[in-house]
mmCIF file of C-alpha atoms and ligand atoms in Angstrom:
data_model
loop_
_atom_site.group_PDB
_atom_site.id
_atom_site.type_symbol
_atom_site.label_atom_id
_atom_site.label_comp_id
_atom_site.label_asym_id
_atom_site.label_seq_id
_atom_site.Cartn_x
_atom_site.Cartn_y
_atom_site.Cartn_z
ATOM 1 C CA UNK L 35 -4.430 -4.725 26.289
ATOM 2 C CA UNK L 36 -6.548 -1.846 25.017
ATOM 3 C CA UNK L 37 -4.369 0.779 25.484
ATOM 4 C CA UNK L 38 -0.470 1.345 24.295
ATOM 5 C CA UNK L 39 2.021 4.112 25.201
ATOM 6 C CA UNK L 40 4.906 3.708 23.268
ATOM 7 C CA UNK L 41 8.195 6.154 23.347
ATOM 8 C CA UNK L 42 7.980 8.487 20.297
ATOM 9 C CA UNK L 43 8.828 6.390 16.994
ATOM 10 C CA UNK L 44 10.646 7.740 13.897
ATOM 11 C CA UNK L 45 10.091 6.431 10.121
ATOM 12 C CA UNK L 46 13.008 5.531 8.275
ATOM 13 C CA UNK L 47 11.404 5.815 5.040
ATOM 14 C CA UNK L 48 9.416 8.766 3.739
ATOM 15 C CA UNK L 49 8.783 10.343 0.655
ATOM 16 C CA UNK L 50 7.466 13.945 1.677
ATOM 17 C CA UNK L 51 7.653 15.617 -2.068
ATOM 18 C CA UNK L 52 8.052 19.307 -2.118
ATOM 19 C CA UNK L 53 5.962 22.269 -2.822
ATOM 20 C CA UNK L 54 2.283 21.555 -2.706
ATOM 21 C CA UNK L 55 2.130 18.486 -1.890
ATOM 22 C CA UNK L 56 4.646 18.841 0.874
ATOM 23 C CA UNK L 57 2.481 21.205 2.573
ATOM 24 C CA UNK L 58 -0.364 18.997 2.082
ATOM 25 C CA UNK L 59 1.368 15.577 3.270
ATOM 26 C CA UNK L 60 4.266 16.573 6.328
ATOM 27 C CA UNK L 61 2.107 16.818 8.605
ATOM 28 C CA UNK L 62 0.439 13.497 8.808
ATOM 29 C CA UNK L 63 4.280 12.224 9.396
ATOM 30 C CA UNK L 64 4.899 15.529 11.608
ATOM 31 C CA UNK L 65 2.066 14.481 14.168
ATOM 32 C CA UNK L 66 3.106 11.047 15.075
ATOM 33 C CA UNK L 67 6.771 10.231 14.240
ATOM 34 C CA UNK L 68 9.851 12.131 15.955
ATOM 35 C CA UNK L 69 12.211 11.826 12.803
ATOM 36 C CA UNK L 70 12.018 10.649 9.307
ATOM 37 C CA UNK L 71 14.269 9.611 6.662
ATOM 38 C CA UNK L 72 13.419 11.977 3.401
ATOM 39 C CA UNK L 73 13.862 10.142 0.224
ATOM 40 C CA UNK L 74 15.680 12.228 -2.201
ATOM 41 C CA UNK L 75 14.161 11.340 -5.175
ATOM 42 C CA UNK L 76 12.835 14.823 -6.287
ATOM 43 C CA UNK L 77 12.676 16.243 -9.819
ATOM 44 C CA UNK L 78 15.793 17.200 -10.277
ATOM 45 C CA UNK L 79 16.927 14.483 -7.272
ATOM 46 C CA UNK L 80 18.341 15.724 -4.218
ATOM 47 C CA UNK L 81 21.852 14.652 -5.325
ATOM 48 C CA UNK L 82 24.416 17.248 -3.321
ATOM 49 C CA UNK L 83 24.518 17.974 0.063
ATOM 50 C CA UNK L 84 23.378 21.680 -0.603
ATOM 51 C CA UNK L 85 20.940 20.487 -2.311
ATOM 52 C CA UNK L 86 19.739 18.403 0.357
ATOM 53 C CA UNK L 87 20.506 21.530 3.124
ATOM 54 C CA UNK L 88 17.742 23.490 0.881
ATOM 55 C CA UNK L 89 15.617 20.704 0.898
ATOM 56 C CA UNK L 90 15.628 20.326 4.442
ATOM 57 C CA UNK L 91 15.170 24.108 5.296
ATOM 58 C CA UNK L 92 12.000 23.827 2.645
ATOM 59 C CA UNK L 93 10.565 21.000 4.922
ATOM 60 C CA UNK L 94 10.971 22.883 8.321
ATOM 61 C CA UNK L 95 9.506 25.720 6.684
ATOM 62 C CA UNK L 96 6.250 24.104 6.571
ATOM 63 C CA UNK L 97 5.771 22.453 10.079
ATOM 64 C CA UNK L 98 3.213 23.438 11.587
ATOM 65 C CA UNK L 99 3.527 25.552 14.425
ATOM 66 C CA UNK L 100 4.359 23.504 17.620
ATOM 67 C CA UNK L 101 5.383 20.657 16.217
ATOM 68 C CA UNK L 102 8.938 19.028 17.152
ATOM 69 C CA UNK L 103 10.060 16.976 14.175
ATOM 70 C CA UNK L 104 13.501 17.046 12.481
ATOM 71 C CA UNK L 105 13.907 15.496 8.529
ATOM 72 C CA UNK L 106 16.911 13.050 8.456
ATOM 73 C CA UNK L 107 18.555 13.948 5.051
ATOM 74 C CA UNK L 108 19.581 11.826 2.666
ATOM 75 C CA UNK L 109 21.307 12.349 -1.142
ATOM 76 C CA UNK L 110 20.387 10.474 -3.784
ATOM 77 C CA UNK L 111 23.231 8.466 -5.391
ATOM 78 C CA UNK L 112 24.488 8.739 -9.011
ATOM 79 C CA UNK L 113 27.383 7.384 -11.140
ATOM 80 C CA UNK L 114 28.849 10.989 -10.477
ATOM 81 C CA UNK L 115 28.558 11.779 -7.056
ATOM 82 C CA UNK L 116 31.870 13.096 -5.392
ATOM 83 C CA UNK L 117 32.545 11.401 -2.405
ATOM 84 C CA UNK L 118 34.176 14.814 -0.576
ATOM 85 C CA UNK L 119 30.914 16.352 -0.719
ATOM 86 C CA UNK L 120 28.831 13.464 0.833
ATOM 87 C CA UNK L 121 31.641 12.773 3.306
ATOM 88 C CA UNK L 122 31.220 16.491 3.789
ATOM 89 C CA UNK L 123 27.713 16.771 4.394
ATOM 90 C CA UNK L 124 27.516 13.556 7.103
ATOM 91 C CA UNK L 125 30.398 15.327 9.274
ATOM 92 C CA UNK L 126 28.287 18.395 9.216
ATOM 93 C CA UNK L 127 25.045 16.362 10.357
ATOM 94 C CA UNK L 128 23.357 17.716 6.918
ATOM 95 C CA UNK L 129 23.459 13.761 5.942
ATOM 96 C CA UNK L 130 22.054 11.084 7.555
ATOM 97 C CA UNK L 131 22.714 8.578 4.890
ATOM 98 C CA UNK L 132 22.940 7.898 0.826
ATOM 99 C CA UNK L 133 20.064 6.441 -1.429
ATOM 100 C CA UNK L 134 21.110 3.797 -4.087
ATOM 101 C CA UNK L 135 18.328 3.613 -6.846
ATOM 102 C CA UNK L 136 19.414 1.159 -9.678
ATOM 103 C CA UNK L 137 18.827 3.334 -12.268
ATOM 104 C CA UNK L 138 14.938 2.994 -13.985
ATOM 105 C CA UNK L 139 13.901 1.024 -10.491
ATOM 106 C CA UNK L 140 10.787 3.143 -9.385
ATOM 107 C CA UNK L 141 9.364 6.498 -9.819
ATOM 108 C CA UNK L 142 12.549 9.556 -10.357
ATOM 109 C CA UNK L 143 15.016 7.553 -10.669
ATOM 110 C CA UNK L 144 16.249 7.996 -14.158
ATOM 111 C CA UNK L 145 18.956 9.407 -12.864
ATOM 112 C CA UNK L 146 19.877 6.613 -10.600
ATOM 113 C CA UNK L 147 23.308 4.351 -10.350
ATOM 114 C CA UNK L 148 23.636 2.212 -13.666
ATOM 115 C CA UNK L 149 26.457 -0.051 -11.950
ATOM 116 C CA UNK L 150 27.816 0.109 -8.643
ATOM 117 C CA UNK L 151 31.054 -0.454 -9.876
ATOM 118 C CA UNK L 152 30.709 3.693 -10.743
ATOM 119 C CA UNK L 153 29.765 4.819 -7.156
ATOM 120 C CA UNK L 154 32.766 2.518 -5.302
ATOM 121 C CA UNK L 155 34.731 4.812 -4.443
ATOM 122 C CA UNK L 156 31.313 6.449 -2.702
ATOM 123 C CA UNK L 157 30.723 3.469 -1.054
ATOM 124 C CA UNK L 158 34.755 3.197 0.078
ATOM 125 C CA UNK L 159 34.594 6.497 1.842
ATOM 126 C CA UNK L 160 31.339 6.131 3.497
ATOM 127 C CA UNK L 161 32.728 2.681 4.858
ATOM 128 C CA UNK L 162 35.282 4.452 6.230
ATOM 129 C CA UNK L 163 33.189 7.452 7.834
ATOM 130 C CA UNK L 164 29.991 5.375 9.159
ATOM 131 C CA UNK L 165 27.628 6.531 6.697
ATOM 132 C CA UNK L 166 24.516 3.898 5.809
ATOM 133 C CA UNK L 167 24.021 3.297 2.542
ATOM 134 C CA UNK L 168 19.902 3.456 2.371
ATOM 135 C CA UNK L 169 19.294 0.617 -1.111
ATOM 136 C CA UNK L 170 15.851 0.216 -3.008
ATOM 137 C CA UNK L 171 17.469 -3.389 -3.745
ATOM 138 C CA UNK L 172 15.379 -4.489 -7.131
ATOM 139 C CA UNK L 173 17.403 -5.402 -10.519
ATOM 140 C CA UNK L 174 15.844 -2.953 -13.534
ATOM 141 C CA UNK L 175 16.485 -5.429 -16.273
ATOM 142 C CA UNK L 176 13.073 -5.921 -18.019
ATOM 143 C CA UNK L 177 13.855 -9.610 -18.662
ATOM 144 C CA UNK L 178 13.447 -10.184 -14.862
ATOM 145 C CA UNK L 179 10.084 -10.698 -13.826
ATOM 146 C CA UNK L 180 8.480 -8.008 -11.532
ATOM 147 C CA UNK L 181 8.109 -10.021 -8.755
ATOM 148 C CA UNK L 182 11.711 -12.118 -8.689
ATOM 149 C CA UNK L 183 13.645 -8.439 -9.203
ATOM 150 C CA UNK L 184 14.016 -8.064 -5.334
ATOM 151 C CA UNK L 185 15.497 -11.513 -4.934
ATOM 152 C CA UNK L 186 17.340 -11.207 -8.246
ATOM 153 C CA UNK L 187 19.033 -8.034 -6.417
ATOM 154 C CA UNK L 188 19.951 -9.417 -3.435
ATOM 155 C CA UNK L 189 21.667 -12.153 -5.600
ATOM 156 C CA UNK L 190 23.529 -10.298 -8.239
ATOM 157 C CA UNK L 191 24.147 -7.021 -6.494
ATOM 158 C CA UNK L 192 23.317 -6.547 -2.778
ATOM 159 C CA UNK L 193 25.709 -9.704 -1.497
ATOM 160 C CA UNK L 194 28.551 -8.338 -3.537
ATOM 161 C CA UNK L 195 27.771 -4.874 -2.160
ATOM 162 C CA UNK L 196 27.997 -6.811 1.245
ATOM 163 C CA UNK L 197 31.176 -8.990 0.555
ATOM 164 C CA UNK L 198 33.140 -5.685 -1.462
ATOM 165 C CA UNK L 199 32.501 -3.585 1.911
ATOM 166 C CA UNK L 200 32.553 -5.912 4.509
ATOM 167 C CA UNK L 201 31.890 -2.485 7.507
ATOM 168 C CA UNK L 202 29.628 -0.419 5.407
ATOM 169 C CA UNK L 203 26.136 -0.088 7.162
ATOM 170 C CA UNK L 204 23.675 -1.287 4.564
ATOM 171 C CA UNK L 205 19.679 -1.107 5.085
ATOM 172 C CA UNK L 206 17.489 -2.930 2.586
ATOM 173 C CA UNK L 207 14.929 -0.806 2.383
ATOM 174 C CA UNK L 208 10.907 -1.419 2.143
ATOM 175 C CA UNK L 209 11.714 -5.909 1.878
ATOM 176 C CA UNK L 210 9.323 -7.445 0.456
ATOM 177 C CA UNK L 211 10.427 -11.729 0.408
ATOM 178 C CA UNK L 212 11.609 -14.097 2.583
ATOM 179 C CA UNK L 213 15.178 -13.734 0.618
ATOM 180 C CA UNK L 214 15.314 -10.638 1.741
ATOM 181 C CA UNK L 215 14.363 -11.461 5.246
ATOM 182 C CA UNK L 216 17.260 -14.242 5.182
ATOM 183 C CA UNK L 217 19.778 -11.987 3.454
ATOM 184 C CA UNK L 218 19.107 -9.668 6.549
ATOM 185 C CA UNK L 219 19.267 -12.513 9.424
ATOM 186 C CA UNK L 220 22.551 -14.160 7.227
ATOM 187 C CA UNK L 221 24.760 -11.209 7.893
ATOM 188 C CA UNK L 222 26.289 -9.161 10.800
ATOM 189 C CA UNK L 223 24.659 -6.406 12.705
ATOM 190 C CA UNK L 224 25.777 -3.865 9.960
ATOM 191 C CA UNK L 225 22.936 -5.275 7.690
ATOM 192 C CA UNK L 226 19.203 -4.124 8.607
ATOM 193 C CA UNK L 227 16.095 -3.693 6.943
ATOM 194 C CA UNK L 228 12.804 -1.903 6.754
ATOM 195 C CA UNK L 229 9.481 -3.193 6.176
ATOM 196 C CA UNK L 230 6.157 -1.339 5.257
ATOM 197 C CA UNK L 231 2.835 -1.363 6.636
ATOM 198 C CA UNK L 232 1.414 -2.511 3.183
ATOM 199 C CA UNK L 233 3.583 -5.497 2.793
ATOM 200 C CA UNK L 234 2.953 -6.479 6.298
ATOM 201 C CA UNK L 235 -0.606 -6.551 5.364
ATOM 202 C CA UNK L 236 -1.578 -7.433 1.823
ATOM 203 C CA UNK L 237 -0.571 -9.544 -0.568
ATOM 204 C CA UNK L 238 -0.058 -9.569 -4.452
ATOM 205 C CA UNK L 239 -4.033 -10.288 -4.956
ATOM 206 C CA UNK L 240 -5.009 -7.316 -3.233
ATOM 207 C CA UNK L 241 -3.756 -5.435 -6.997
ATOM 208 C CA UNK L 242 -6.660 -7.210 -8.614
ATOM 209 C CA UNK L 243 -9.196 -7.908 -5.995
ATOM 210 C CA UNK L 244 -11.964 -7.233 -8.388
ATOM 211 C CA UNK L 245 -10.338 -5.439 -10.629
ATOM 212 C CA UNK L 246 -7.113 -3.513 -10.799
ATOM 213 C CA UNK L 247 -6.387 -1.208 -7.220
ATOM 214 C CA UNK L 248 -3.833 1.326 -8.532
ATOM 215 C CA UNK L 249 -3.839 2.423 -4.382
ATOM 216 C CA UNK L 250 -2.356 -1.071 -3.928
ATOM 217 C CA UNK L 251 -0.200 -0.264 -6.411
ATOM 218 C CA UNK L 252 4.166 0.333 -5.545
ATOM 219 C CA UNK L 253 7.268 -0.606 -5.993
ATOM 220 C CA UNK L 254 8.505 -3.558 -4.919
ATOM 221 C CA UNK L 255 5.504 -4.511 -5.573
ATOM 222 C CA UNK L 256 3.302 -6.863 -3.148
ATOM 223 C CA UNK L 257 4.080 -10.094 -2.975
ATOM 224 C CA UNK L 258 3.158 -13.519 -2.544
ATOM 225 C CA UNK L 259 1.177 -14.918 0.525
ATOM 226 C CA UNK L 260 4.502 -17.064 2.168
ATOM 227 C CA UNK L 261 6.320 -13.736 1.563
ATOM 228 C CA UNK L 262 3.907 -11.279 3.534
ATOM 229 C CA UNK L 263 3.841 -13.999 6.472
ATOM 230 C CA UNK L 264 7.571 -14.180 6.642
ATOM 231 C CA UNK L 265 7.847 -9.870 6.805
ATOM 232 C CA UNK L 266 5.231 -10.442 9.738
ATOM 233 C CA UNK L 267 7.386 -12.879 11.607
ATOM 234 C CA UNK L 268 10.274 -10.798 11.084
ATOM 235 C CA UNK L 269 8.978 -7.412 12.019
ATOM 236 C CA UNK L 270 7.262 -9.087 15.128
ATOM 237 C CA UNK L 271 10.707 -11.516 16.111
ATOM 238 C CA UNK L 272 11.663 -8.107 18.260
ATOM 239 C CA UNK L 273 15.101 -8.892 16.200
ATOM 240 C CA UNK L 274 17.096 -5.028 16.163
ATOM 241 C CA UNK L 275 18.114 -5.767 12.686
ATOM 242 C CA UNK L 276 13.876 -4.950 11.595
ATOM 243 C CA UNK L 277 12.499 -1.783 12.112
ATOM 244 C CA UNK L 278 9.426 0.453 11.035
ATOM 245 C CA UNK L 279 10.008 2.479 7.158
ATOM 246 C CA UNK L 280 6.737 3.563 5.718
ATOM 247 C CA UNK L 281 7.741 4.345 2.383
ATOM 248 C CA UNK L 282 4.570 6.718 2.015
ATOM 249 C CA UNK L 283 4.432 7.641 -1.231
ATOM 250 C CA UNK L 284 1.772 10.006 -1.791
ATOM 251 C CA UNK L 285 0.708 10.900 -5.347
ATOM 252 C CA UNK L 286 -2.296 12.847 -6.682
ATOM 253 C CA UNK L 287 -5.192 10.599 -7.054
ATOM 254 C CA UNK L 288 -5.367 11.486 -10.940
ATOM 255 C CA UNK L 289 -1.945 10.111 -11.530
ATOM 256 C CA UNK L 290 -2.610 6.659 -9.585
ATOM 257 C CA UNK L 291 -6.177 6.934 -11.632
ATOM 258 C CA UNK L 292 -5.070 6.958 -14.863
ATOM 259 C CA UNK L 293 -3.754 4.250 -17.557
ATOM 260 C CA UNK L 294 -0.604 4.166 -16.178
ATOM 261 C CA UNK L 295 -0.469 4.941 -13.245
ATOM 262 C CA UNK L 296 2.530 5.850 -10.725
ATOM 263 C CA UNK L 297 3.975 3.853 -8.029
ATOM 264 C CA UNK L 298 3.194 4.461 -4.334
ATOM 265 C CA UNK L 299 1.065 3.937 -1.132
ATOM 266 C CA UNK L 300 -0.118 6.802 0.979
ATOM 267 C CA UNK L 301 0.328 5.270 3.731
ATOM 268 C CA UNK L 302 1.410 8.676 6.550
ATOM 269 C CA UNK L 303 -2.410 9.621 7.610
ATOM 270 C CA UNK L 304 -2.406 5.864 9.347
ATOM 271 C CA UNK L 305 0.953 4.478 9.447
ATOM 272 C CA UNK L 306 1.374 3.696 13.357
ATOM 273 C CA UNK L 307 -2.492 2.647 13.555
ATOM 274 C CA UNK L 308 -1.765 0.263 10.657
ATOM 275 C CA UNK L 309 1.499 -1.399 12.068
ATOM 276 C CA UNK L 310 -0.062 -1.442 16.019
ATOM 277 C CA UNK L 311 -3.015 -3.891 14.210
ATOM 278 C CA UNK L 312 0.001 -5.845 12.357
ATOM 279 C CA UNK L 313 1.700 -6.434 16.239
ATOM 280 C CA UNK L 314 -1.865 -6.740 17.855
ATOM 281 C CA UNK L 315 -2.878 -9.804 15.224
ATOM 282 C CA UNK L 316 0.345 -11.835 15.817
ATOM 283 C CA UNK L 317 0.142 -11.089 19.907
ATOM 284 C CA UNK L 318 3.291 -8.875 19.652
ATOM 285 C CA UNK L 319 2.424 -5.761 21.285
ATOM 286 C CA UNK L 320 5.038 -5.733 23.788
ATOM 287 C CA UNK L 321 7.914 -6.203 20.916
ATOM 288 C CA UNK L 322 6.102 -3.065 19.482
ATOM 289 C CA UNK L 323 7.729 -0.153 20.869
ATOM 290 C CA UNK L 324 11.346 -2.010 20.064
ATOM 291 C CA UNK L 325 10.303 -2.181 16.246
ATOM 292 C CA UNK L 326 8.608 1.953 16.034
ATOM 293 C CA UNK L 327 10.746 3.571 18.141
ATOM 294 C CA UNK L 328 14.129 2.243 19.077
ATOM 295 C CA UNK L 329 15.881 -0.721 16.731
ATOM 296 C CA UNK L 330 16.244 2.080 13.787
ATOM 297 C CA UNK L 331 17.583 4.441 16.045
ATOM 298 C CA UNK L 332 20.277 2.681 17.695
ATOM 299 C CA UNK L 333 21.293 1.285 13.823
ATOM 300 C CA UNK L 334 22.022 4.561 13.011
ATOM 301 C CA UNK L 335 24.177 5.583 16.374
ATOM 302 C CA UNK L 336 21.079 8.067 17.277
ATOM 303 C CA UNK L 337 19.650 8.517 20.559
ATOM 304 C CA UNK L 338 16.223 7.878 21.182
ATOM 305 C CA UNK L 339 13.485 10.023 21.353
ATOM 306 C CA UNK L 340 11.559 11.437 24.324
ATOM 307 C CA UNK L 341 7.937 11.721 24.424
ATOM 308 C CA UNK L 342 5.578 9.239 24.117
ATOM 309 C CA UNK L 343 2.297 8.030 21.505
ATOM 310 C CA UNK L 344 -0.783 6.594 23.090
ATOM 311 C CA UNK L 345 -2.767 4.594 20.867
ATOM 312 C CA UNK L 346 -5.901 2.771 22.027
ATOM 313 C CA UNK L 347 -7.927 -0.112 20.746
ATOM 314 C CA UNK L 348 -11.017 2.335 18.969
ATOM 315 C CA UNK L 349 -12.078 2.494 15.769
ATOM 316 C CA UNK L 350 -10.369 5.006 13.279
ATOM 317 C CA UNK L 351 -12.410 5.628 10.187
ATOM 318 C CA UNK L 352 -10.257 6.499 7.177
ATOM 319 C CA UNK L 353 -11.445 9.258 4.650
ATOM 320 C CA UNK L 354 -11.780 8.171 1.118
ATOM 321 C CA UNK L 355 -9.596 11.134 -0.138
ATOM 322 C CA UNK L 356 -6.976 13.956 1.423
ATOM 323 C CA UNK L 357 -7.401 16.941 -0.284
ATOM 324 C CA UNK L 358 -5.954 20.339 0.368
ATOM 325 C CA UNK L 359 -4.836 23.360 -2.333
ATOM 326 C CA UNK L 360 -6.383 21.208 -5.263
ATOM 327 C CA UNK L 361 -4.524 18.048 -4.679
ATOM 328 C CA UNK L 362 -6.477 14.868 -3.910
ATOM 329 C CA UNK L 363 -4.545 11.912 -2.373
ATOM 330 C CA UNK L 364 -6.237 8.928 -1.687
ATOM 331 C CA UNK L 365 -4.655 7.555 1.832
ATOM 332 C CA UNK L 366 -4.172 3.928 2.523
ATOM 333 C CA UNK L 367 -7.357 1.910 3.745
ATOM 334 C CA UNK L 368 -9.188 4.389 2.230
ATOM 335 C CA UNK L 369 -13.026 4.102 3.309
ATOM 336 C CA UNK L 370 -12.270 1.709 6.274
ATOM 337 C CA UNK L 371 -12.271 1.447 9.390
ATOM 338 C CA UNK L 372 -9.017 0.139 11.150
ATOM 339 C CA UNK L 373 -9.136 -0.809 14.923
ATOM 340 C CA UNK L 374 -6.898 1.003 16.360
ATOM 341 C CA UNK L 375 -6.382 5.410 17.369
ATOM 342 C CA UNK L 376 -3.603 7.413 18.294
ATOM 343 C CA UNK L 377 -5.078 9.302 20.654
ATOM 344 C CA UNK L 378 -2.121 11.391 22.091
ATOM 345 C CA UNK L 379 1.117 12.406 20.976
ATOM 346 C CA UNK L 380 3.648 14.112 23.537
ATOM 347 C CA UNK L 381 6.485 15.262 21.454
ATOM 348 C CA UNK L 382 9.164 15.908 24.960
ATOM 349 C CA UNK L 383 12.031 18.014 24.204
ATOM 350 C CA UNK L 384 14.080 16.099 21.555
ATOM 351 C CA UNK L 385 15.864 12.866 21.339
ATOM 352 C CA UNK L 386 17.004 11.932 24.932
ATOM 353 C CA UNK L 387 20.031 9.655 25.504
ATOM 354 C CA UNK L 388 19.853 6.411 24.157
HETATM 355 C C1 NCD F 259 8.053 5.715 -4.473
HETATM 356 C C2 NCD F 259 7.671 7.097 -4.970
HETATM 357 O O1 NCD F 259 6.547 7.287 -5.447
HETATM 358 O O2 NCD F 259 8.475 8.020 -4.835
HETATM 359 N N1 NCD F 259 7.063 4.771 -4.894
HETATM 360 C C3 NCD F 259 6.813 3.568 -4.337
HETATM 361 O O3 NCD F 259 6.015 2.798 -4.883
HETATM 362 N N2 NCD F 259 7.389 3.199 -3.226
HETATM 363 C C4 NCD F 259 9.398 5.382 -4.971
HETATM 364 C C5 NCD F 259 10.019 4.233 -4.243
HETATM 365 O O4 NCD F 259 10.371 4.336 -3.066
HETATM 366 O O5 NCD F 259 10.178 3.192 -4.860
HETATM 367 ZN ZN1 ZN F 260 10.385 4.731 -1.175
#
């Protein structure tokens, strides 16, 4: 098969950043998916549902003209969120969902949750109202070791989460082990998960592959070998509970460049061309379509949307660097050439019924 036409997918993970590099990054989400989840985790965090209402009217601001794309908000948990006010915002559609960072976990999120016991009262009322709690599941203790914090999460705080609110829709967000994929497959259809272009294709020794790669460089961080091969399985299984979440992260190229660097793969500028080669490797590409455009969806009681990507099977050469209004990014796969193009995007007129 060298050519795929797939019903327009959505990502269920973005980070689109405001201001500058807003303008400089929506539209490489804009062009191919038909909604995205916006991570809240601003400076100050997107913690209110006004807050996130502003946010939202920022991002449509800047879409280019033409283009059909709606932001899925989400607020950003913390040990004082009012319940009223996110129950508040998901009746008026404002809300898609909430964001649990452990406090410390990854970049902004200082002013995350330090114990969930504080935010279950949150968790009570969005159990009751069908609101998905969105969770960056890694402990923050710096006694764990970087790469056991996911499955140290899933352990010590994720299965209680589960067992405390046994109808709360939970996603595990951006998995990274084979724990994770089991914790996923070992409960109901409330439980789903998101995986990442990057952790479907590299492993932990792509950080030092010569030297140190701050582009290879996020949280969770990559992973063991086993661990990338069991995301690929899942992702590929055409099982509804997997579905596509970028988590592109972009961040000016001095600030990845630099002693210590942040956190984060810009990954927007080739996400779909990155995850078709993921499906076209394991001999998937007919469980592709179920994975981009349609298991997320139907998680979160949406319909589907209409219009259509083509990619084909052509090269796509990837700049080295993104720069607009002084800000450099460097994109994922930076200097390469991956073997697949989205050639055509058809954005129809909205989500249809799904
Ligand atoms: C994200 C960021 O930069 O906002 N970084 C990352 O490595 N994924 C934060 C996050 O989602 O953890
Ligand atoms: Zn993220």
């Amino acid at each position: 098969m060298n050519q795929l036409k797939i019903r327009r997918p959505d990502d269920w993970h973005v980070h689109l950043r405001d201001g500058a590099m807003l303008a400089q990054v929506l539209d490489h989400t804009a062009r191919q998916f038909g909604r995205a989840i916006v991570m809240p985790n601003l400076v100050p965090p997107v913690t209110t549902t006004a807050l996130a209402e502003a946010y939202r009217g920022r991002i449509l601001a800047r879409l280019a003209p033409g283009r059909t794309f709606t932001p899925l908000m989400t607020a950003y948990l913390t040990d004082g969120t009012d319940p009223a006010d996110i129950a508040a915002g998901f009746e008026r559609g404002v809300l898609t969902a909430c964001k649990l960072y452990p406090a410390h976990a990854t970049t902004n999120s200082a002013h995350g949750v330090t114990d969930v016991w504080a935010i279950h009262r949150v968790l009570e009322r969005m159990e009751k109202i069908g609101m998905p709690l969105l969770v960056h599941g890694e402990v923050t203790e710096p006694a764990v070791d970087i790469f056991d914090r996911e499955a140290v999460f899933l352990e010590r705080v994720m299965s209680g989460i589960a067992r405390d609110f046994p109808g709360l829709k939970l996603v595990c967000e951006h998995i990274t082990t084979e724990a994770a994929v089991a914790f996923v497959l070992g409960h109901g259809d409330r439980v789903a998960a998101t995986i990442t272009p990057h952790h479907l294709q590299f492993s932990r020794n792509a950080i030092f592959q010569g030297g140190i790669r701050p582009h290879m460089y996020c949280l969770p961080i990559l992973k063991r070998e086993k661990h990338r091969l069991a995301l690929r399985q899942a992702a590929t299984s055409g099982n509804p509970k997997f579905f596509l979440g970028t988590d592109t992260a972009p961040h000016a190229v001095e600030t990845k460049e630099h002693a210590c660097g942040c956190a984060g793969v810009f990954n927007a500028p080739v996400a779909l061309e990155s995850y078709v080669t993921v499906f076209d490797e394991e001999h998937a590409l007919d469980r592709f379509e179920g994975f981009a455009s349609e298991h997320g969806a139907r998680f979160h009681g949406l319909s589907l949307n209409e219009g259509t990507v083509t990619l084909v099977r052509e090269p796509t050469v990837v700049p080295e660097r993104i720069a607009a209004d002084g800000i450099a990014v460097v994109p994922y796969h930076a200097g390469t050439t991956l073997p697949w193009r989205i050639v055509e995007a058809k954005a129809g007129a909205g989500a249809a019924a799904g």
